[in-house]
Amino acid sequence: QVQLVESGGGLVQAGGSLRLSCAASGRTFSMGWFRQAPGKEREFVAAIRWSGGSTYYADSVKGRFIISRDNAKNTVYLQMNSLKPEDTAVYYCAATSLETVATMTYQYEYDYWGQGTQVTVSS
């Protein structure tokens, strides 16, 4: 069973930056980040394909967040810049067990999930 462990969350002022990391204990393919704010549903943030490294972003974070990965370390990163109070949420790392995934923006496409890391942006 693959385990995902997130780190890097915390409290930051608006306009600041944070870098999240997610290390996988076993073999995974494409990886992504989702987030869930209080009282809201979990939503897609960003994803990166294992093959080719294509990246995908939610419109709300495009131009501010950057997803990257180190395949040798089986680790994915989320660099979050120009943070806003509305970015406050629990951020979840997710990974697929299949090499080919359709859109990478739906939760059902992912097989493994981390426990989440809290990101709080103060105004």
PDB file of C-alpha atoms in Angstrom:
ATOM      1  CA  GLN A   1       0.000   0.000   0.000  1.00  0.00           C
ATOM      2  CA  VAL A   2       1.403   3.369  -1.029  1.00  0.00           C
ATOM      3  CA  GLN A   3       1.486   6.072   1.617  1.00  0.00           C
ATOM      4  CA  LEU A   4       1.661   9.787   0.910  1.00  0.00           C
ATOM      5  CA  VAL A   5       3.078  12.158   3.497  1.00  0.00           C
ATOM      6  CA  GLU A   6       2.615  15.901   3.092  1.00  0.00           C
ATOM      7  CA  SER A   7       4.675  18.602   4.753  1.00  0.00           C
ATOM      8  CA  GLY A   8       5.263  22.330   4.519  1.00  0.00           C
ATOM      9  CA  GLY A   9       1.937  23.764   5.577  1.00  0.00           C
ATOM     10  CA  GLY A  10       1.623  26.581   8.051  1.00  0.00           C
ATOM     11  CA  LEU A  11       0.530  30.143   8.701  1.00  0.00           C
ATOM     12  CA  VAL A  12       1.551  32.905   6.332  1.00  0.00           C
ATOM     13  CA  GLN A  13       0.485  36.485   5.658  1.00  0.00           C
ATOM     14  CA  ALA A  14      -1.297  37.422   2.484  1.00  0.00           C
ATOM     15  CA  GLY A  15       1.185  37.906  -0.332  1.00  0.00           C
ATOM     16  CA  GLY A  16       3.601  35.409   1.160  1.00  0.00           C
ATOM     17  CA  SER A  17       4.777  32.021  -0.065  1.00  0.00           C
ATOM     18  CA  LEU A  18       4.797  28.432   1.094  1.00  0.00           C
ATOM     19  CA  ARG A  19       6.145  25.241  -0.413  1.00  0.00           C
ATOM     20  CA  LEU A  20       4.336  21.973   0.134  1.00  0.00           C
ATOM     21  CA  SER A  21       5.992  18.604  -0.330  1.00  0.00           C
ATOM     22  CA  CYS A  22       4.492  15.153  -0.684  1.00  0.00           C
ATOM     23  CA  ALA A  23       6.614  12.030  -0.501  1.00  0.00           C
ATOM     24  CA  ALA A  24       5.271   8.690  -1.707  1.00  0.00           C
ATOM     25  CA  SER A  25       6.411   5.477  -0.069  1.00  0.00           C
ATOM     26  CA  GLY A  26       5.924   3.374  -3.168  1.00  0.00           C
ATOM     27  CA  ARG A  27       5.509   3.459  -6.895  1.00  0.00           C
ATOM     28  CA  THR A  28       3.095   6.073  -8.173  1.00  0.00           C
ATOM     29  CA  PHE A  29       2.491   7.734 -11.479  1.00  0.00           C
ATOM     30  CA  SER A  30       0.736  11.055 -11.908  1.00  0.00           C
ATOM     31  CA  MET A  31       0.322  13.199  -8.798  1.00  0.00           C
ATOM     32  CA  GLY A  32      -1.792  16.122  -7.816  1.00  0.00           C
ATOM     33  CA  TRP A  33      -2.942  18.487  -5.092  1.00  0.00           C
ATOM     34  CA  PHE A  34      -6.459  19.170  -3.915  1.00  0.00           C
ATOM     35  CA  ARG A  35      -7.706  21.429  -1.137  1.00  0.00           C
ATOM     36  CA  GLN A  36     -10.704  21.704   1.123  1.00  0.00           C
ATOM     37  CA  ALA A  37     -11.724  24.900   2.864  1.00  0.00           C
ATOM     38  CA  PRO A  38     -14.066  24.875   5.879  1.00  0.00           C
ATOM     39  CA  GLY A  39     -17.625  24.270   4.802  1.00  0.00           C
ATOM     40  CA  LYS A  40     -16.659  23.645   1.190  1.00  0.00           C
ATOM     41  CA  GLU A  41     -16.110  20.626  -0.985  1.00  0.00           C
ATOM     42  CA  ARG A  42     -12.666  19.385  -1.847  1.00  0.00           C
ATOM     43  CA  GLU A  43     -11.427  20.973  -5.061  1.00  0.00           C
ATOM     44  CA  PHE A  44      -8.686  20.414  -7.577  1.00  0.00           C
ATOM     45  CA  VAL A  45      -5.608  22.647  -7.332  1.00  0.00           C
ATOM     46  CA  ALA A  46      -2.850  21.289  -9.561  1.00  0.00           C
ATOM     47  CA  ALA A  47      -1.521  18.084 -11.100  1.00  0.00           C
ATOM     48  CA  ILE A  48       1.499  16.807 -12.954  1.00  0.00           C
ATOM     49  CA  ARG A  49       1.772  13.795 -15.222  1.00  0.00           C
ATOM     50  CA  TRP A  50       4.394  11.166 -14.569  1.00  0.00           C
ATOM     51  CA  SER A  51       5.231  10.838 -18.250  1.00  0.00           C
ATOM     52  CA  GLY A  52       6.194  14.065 -19.934  1.00  0.00           C
ATOM     53  CA  GLY A  53       5.588  16.224 -16.886  1.00  0.00           C
ATOM     54  CA  SER A  54       2.588  18.113 -18.263  1.00  0.00           C
ATOM     55  CA  THR A  55       1.007  20.310 -15.618  1.00  0.00           C
ATOM     56  CA  TYR A  56      -2.557  21.389 -14.943  1.00  0.00           C
ATOM     57  CA  TYR A  57      -3.895  24.128 -12.696  1.00  0.00           C
ATOM     58  CA  ALA A  58      -7.196  25.376 -11.390  1.00  0.00           C
ATOM     59  CA  ASP A  59      -7.990  28.836 -12.706  1.00  0.00           C
ATOM     60  CA  SER A  60      -7.940  30.212  -9.171  1.00  0.00           C
ATOM     61  CA  VAL A  61      -4.233  29.383  -8.712  1.00  0.00           C
ATOM     62  CA  LYS A  62      -2.906  29.704 -12.235  1.00  0.00           C
ATOM     63  CA  GLY A  63       0.060  32.058 -12.374  1.00  0.00           C
ATOM     64  CA  ARG A  64       0.604  31.864  -8.598  1.00  0.00           C
ATOM     65  CA  PHE A  65       1.189  28.163  -7.868  1.00  0.00           C
ATOM     66  CA  ILE A  66       3.752  25.874  -9.462  1.00  0.00           C
ATOM     67  CA  ILE A  67       3.667  22.098  -9.270  1.00  0.00           C
ATOM     68  CA  SER A  68       6.806  20.061  -9.843  1.00  0.00           C
ATOM     69  CA  ARG A  69       8.105  16.605  -9.080  1.00  0.00           C
ATOM     70  CA  ASP A  70      11.256  14.626  -8.533  1.00  0.00           C
ATOM     71  CA  ASN A  71      10.620  11.168  -9.958  1.00  0.00           C
ATOM     72  CA  ALA A  72      13.803   9.769  -8.453  1.00  0.00           C
ATOM     73  CA  LYS A  73      12.530  10.710  -4.991  1.00  0.00           C
ATOM     74  CA  ASN A  74       8.884   9.986  -5.808  1.00  0.00           C
ATOM     75  CA  THR A  75       8.063  13.413  -4.437  1.00  0.00           C
ATOM     76  CA  VAL A  76       5.802  16.181  -5.668  1.00  0.00           C
ATOM     77  CA  TYR A  77       6.009  19.832  -4.673  1.00  0.00           C
ATOM     78  CA  LEU A  78       3.592  22.746  -4.721  1.00  0.00           C
ATOM     79  CA  GLN A  79       5.181  26.170  -4.649  1.00  0.00           C
ATOM     80  CA  MET A  80       2.507  28.656  -3.602  1.00  0.00           C
ATOM     81  CA  ASN A  81       3.214  32.335  -4.209  1.00  0.00           C
ATOM     82  CA  SER A  82       1.151  35.494  -3.751  1.00  0.00           C
ATOM     83  CA  LEU A  83      -1.052  33.677  -1.290  1.00  0.00           C
ATOM     84  CA  LYS A  84      -4.510  35.022  -0.568  1.00  0.00           C
ATOM     85  CA  PRO A  85      -6.809  34.466   2.423  1.00  0.00           C
ATOM     86  CA  GLU A  86      -9.078  32.437   0.135  1.00  0.00           C
ATOM     87  CA  ASP A  87      -6.246  29.927  -0.313  1.00  0.00           C
ATOM     88  CA  THR A  88      -6.746  28.899   3.310  1.00  0.00           C
ATOM     89  CA  ALA A  89      -7.586  25.196   3.343  1.00  0.00           C
ATOM     90  CA  VAL A  90      -6.341  21.738   4.111  1.00  0.00           C
ATOM     91  CA  TYR A  91      -4.202  20.679   1.187  1.00  0.00           C
ATOM     92  CA  TYR A  92      -4.181  17.029   0.145  1.00  0.00           C
ATOM     93  CA  CYS A  93      -1.666  15.228  -1.996  1.00  0.00           C
ATOM     94  CA  ALA A  94      -2.967  12.507  -4.299  1.00  0.00           C
ATOM     95  CA  ALA A  95      -1.411   9.955  -6.629  1.00  0.00           C
ATOM     96  CA  THR A  96      -2.545   7.520  -9.290  1.00  0.00           C
ATOM     97  CA  SER A  97      -1.652   3.875  -9.717  1.00  0.00           C
ATOM     98  CA  LEU A  98      -2.189   4.009 -13.457  1.00  0.00           C
ATOM     99  CA  GLU A  99       0.255   5.416 -15.940  1.00  0.00           C
ATOM    100  CA  THR A 100      -2.464   6.960 -18.065  1.00  0.00           C
ATOM    101  CA  VAL A 101      -5.128   9.150 -16.508  1.00  0.00           C
ATOM    102  CA  ALA A 102      -7.700  11.159 -18.404  1.00  0.00           C
ATOM    103  CA  THR A 103      -8.092  14.640 -16.972  1.00  0.00           C
ATOM    104  CA  MET A 104      -6.304  14.515 -13.601  1.00  0.00           C
ATOM    105  CA  THR A 105      -8.755  17.036 -12.205  1.00  0.00           C
ATOM    106  CA  TYR A 106     -11.273  14.646 -10.634  1.00  0.00           C
ATOM    107  CA  GLN A 107     -10.819  13.004  -7.254  1.00  0.00           C
ATOM    108  CA  TYR A 108     -11.962   9.596  -8.529  1.00  0.00           C
ATOM    109  CA  GLU A 109      -8.944   9.449 -10.840  1.00  0.00           C
ATOM    110  CA  TYR A 110      -6.611   9.157  -7.855  1.00  0.00           C
ATOM    111  CA  ASP A 111      -5.974   5.998  -5.861  1.00  0.00           C
ATOM    112  CA  TYR A 112      -3.856   7.244  -2.972  1.00  0.00           C
ATOM    113  CA  TRP A 113      -4.337  10.209  -0.678  1.00  0.00           C
ATOM    114  CA  GLY A 114      -2.332  11.897   2.004  1.00  0.00           C
ATOM    115  CA  GLN A 115      -3.762  12.997   5.341  1.00  0.00           C
ATOM    116  CA  GLY A 116      -3.560  16.672   4.473  1.00  0.00           C
ATOM    117  CA  THR A 117      -1.623  19.687   5.665  1.00  0.00           C
ATOM    118  CA  GLN A 118      -3.176  22.943   6.870  1.00  0.00           C
ATOM    119  CA  VAL A 119      -2.416  26.180   5.055  1.00  0.00           C
ATOM    120  CA  THR A 120      -3.679  29.361   6.670  1.00  0.00           C
ATOM    121  CA  VAL A 121      -3.298  32.745   5.008  1.00  0.00           C
ATOM    122  CA  SER A 122      -3.974  35.763   7.186  1.00  0.00           C
ATOM    123  CA  SER A 123      -5.119  39.078   5.792  1.00  0.00           C
TER     124      SER A 123
END
